[in-house]
GROMACS .gro file of C-alpha atoms in nm:
model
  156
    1UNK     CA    1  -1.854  27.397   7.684
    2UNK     CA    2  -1.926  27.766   7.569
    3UNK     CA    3  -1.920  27.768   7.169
    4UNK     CA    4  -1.923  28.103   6.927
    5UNK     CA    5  -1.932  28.032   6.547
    6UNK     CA    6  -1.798  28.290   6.351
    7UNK     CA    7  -1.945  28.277   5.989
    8UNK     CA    8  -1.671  28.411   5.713
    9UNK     CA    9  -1.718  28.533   5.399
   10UNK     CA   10  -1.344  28.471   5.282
   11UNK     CA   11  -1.360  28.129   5.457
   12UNK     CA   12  -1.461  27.869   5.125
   13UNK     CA   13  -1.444  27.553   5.238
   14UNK     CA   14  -1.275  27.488   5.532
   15UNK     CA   15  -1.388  27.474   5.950
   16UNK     CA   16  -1.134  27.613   6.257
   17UNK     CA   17  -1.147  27.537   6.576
   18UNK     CA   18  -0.994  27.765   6.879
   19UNK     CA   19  -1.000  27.743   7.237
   20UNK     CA   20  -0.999  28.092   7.315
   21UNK     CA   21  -1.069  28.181   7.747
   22UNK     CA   22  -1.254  27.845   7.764
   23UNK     CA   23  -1.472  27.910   7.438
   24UNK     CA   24  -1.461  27.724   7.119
   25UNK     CA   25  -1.466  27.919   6.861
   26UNK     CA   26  -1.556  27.773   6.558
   27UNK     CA   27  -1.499  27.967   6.225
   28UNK     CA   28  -1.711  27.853   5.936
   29UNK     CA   29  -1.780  27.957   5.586
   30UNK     CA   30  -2.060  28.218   5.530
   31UNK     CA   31  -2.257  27.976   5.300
   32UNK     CA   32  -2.267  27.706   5.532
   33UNK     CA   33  -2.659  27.615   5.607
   34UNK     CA   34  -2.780  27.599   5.967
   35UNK     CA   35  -2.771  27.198   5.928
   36UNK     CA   36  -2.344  27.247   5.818
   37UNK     CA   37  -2.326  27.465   6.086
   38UNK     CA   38  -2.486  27.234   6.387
   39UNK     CA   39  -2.279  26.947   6.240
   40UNK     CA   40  -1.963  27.110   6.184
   41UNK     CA   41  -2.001  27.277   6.618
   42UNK     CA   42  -2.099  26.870   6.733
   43UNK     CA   43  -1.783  26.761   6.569
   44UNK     CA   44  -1.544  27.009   6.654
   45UNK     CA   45  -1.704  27.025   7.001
   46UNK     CA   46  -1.644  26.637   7.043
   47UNK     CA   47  -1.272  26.639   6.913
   48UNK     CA   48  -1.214  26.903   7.186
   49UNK     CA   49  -1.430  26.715   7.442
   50UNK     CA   50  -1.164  26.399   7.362
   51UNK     CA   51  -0.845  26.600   7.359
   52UNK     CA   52  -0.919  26.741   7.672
   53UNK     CA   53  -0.958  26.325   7.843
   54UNK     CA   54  -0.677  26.220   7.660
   55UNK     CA   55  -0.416  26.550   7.736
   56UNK     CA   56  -0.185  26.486   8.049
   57UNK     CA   57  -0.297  26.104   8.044
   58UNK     CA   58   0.010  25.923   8.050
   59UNK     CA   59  -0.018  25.599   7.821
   60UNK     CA   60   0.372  25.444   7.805
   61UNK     CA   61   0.325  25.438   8.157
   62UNK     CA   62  -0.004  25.296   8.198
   63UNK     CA   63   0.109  25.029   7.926
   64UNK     CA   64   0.496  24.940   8.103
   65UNK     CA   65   0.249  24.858   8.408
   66UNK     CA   66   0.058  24.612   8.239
   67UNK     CA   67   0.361  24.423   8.051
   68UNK     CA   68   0.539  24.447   8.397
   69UNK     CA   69   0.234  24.263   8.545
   70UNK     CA   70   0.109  24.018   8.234
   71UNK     CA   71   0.461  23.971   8.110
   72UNK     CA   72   0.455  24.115   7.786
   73UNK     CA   73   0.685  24.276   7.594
   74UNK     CA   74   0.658  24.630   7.642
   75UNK     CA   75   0.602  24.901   7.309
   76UNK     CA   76   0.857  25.140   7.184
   77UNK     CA   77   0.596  25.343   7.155
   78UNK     CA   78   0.202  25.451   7.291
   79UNK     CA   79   0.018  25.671   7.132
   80UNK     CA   80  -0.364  25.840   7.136
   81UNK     CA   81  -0.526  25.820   6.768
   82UNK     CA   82  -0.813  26.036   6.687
   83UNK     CA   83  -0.789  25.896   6.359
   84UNK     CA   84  -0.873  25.538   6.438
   85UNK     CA   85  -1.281  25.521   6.416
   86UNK     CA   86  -1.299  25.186   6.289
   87UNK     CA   87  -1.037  25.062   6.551
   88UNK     CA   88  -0.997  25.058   6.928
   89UNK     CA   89  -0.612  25.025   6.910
   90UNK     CA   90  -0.347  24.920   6.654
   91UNK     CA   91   0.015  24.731   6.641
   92UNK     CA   92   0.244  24.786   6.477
   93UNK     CA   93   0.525  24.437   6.539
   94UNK     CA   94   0.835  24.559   6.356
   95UNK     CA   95   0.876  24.904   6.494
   96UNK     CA   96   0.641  24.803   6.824
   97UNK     CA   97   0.449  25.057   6.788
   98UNK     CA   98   0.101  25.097   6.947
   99UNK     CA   99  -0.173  25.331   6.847
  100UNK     CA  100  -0.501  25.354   7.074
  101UNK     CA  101  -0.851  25.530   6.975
  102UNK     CA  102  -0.912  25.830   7.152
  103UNK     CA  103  -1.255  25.728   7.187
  104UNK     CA  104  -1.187  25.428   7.440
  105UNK     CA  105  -1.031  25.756   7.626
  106UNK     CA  106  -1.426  25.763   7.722
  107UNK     CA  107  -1.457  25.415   7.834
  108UNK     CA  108  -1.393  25.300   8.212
  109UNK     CA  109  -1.006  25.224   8.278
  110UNK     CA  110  -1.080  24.828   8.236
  111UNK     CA  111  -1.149  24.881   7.912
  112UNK     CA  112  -0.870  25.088   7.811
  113UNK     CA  113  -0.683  24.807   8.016
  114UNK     CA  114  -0.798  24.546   7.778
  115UNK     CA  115  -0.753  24.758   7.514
  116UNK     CA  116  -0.362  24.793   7.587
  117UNK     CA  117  -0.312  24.405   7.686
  118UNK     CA  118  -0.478  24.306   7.366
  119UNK     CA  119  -0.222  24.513   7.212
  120UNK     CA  120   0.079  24.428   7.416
  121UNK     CA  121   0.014  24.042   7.292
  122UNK     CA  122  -0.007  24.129   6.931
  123UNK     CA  123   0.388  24.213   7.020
  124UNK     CA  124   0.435  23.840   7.108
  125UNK     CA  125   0.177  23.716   6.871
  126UNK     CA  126   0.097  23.957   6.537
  127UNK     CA  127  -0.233  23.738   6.453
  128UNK     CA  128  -0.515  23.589   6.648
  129UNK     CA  129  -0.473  23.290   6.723
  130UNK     CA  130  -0.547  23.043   7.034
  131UNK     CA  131  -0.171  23.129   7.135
  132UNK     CA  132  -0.255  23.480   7.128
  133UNK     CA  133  -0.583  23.465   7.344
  134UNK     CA  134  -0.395  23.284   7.574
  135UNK     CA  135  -0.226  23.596   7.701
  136UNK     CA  136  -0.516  23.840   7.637
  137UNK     CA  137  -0.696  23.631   7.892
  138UNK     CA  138  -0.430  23.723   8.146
  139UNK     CA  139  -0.602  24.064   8.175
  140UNK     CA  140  -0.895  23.911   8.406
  141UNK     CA  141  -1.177  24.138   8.265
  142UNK     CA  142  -1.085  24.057   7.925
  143UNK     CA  143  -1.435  23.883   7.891
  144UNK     CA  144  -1.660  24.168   8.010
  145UNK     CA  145  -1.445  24.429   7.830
  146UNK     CA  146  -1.458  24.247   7.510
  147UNK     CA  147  -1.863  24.236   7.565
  148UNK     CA  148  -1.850  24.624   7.674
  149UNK     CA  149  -1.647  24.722   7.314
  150UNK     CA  150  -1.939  24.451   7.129
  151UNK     CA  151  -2.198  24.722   7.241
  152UNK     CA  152  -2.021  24.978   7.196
  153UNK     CA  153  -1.858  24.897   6.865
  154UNK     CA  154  -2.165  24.943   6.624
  155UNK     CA  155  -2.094  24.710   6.358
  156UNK     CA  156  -1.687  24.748   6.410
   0.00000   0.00000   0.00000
């Protein structure tokens, strides 16, 4: 991905981001030191980067598949989080609402598989108990995904 930064003097404290003809244009404060800068392009280069693998993806339907075939209760709602760092998904039981990281968006399909089952039996079980790993272990790679988000998870 092309990037410009655009340093502004009336700009204090806050960073844009634009996609502008396939460049990201990122607008920075003037006083910003090369080290701001380099940081400030990696992360608004990354949140575009995961935007762009999560856009057009269609979760509700990729989740009403899997309840169909682990019977489980499917979610009201489905939803990409790119606030969720510490995360891979989240439940919500009363409303049935299911938020996923958009950083399993980079992970292999199995894993955002798992990552969806998991969630689907926290509709039919909210804690995680013996009950509850009972229908995560439906999902047949639920082993070797749960070792693939271990390594990945870096002290999650």
């Amino acid at each position: 991905m092309q990037v410009e930064v655009v340093r502004s003097a009336r700009r204090k404290k806050t960073v844009q981001a634009r996609l502008v003809s396939g460049v990201l244009k990122v607008s920075i404060p003037d006083h910003f030191s090369r080290a701001e800068e380099v940081d400030w392009v990696e992360k608004m280069a990354a949140r575009y980067r995961s935007q762009a693998l999560t856009d057009g993806f269609d979760l509700t339907e990729r989740a009403l598949t899997l309840a169909r075939r682990f019977e489980l209760p499917a979610p009201n709602s489905i939803t990409w989080s790119d606030r969720q760092k510490t995360r891979w998904g989240s439940c919500t039981t009363d409303t049935a609402t299911i938020r996923i990281s958009s950083l399993v968006a980079n992970f292999p399909d199995w894993v955002l598989d798992y990552v969806i089952v998991h969630e689907l039996a926290h509709l039919v079980e909210a804690n995680h108990s013996q009950a509850f790993w009972a229908l995560v272990d439906r999902y047949p790679r639920s082993d070797r995904a749960r070792g693939y988000l271990v390594a990945k998870s870096d002290g999650r």
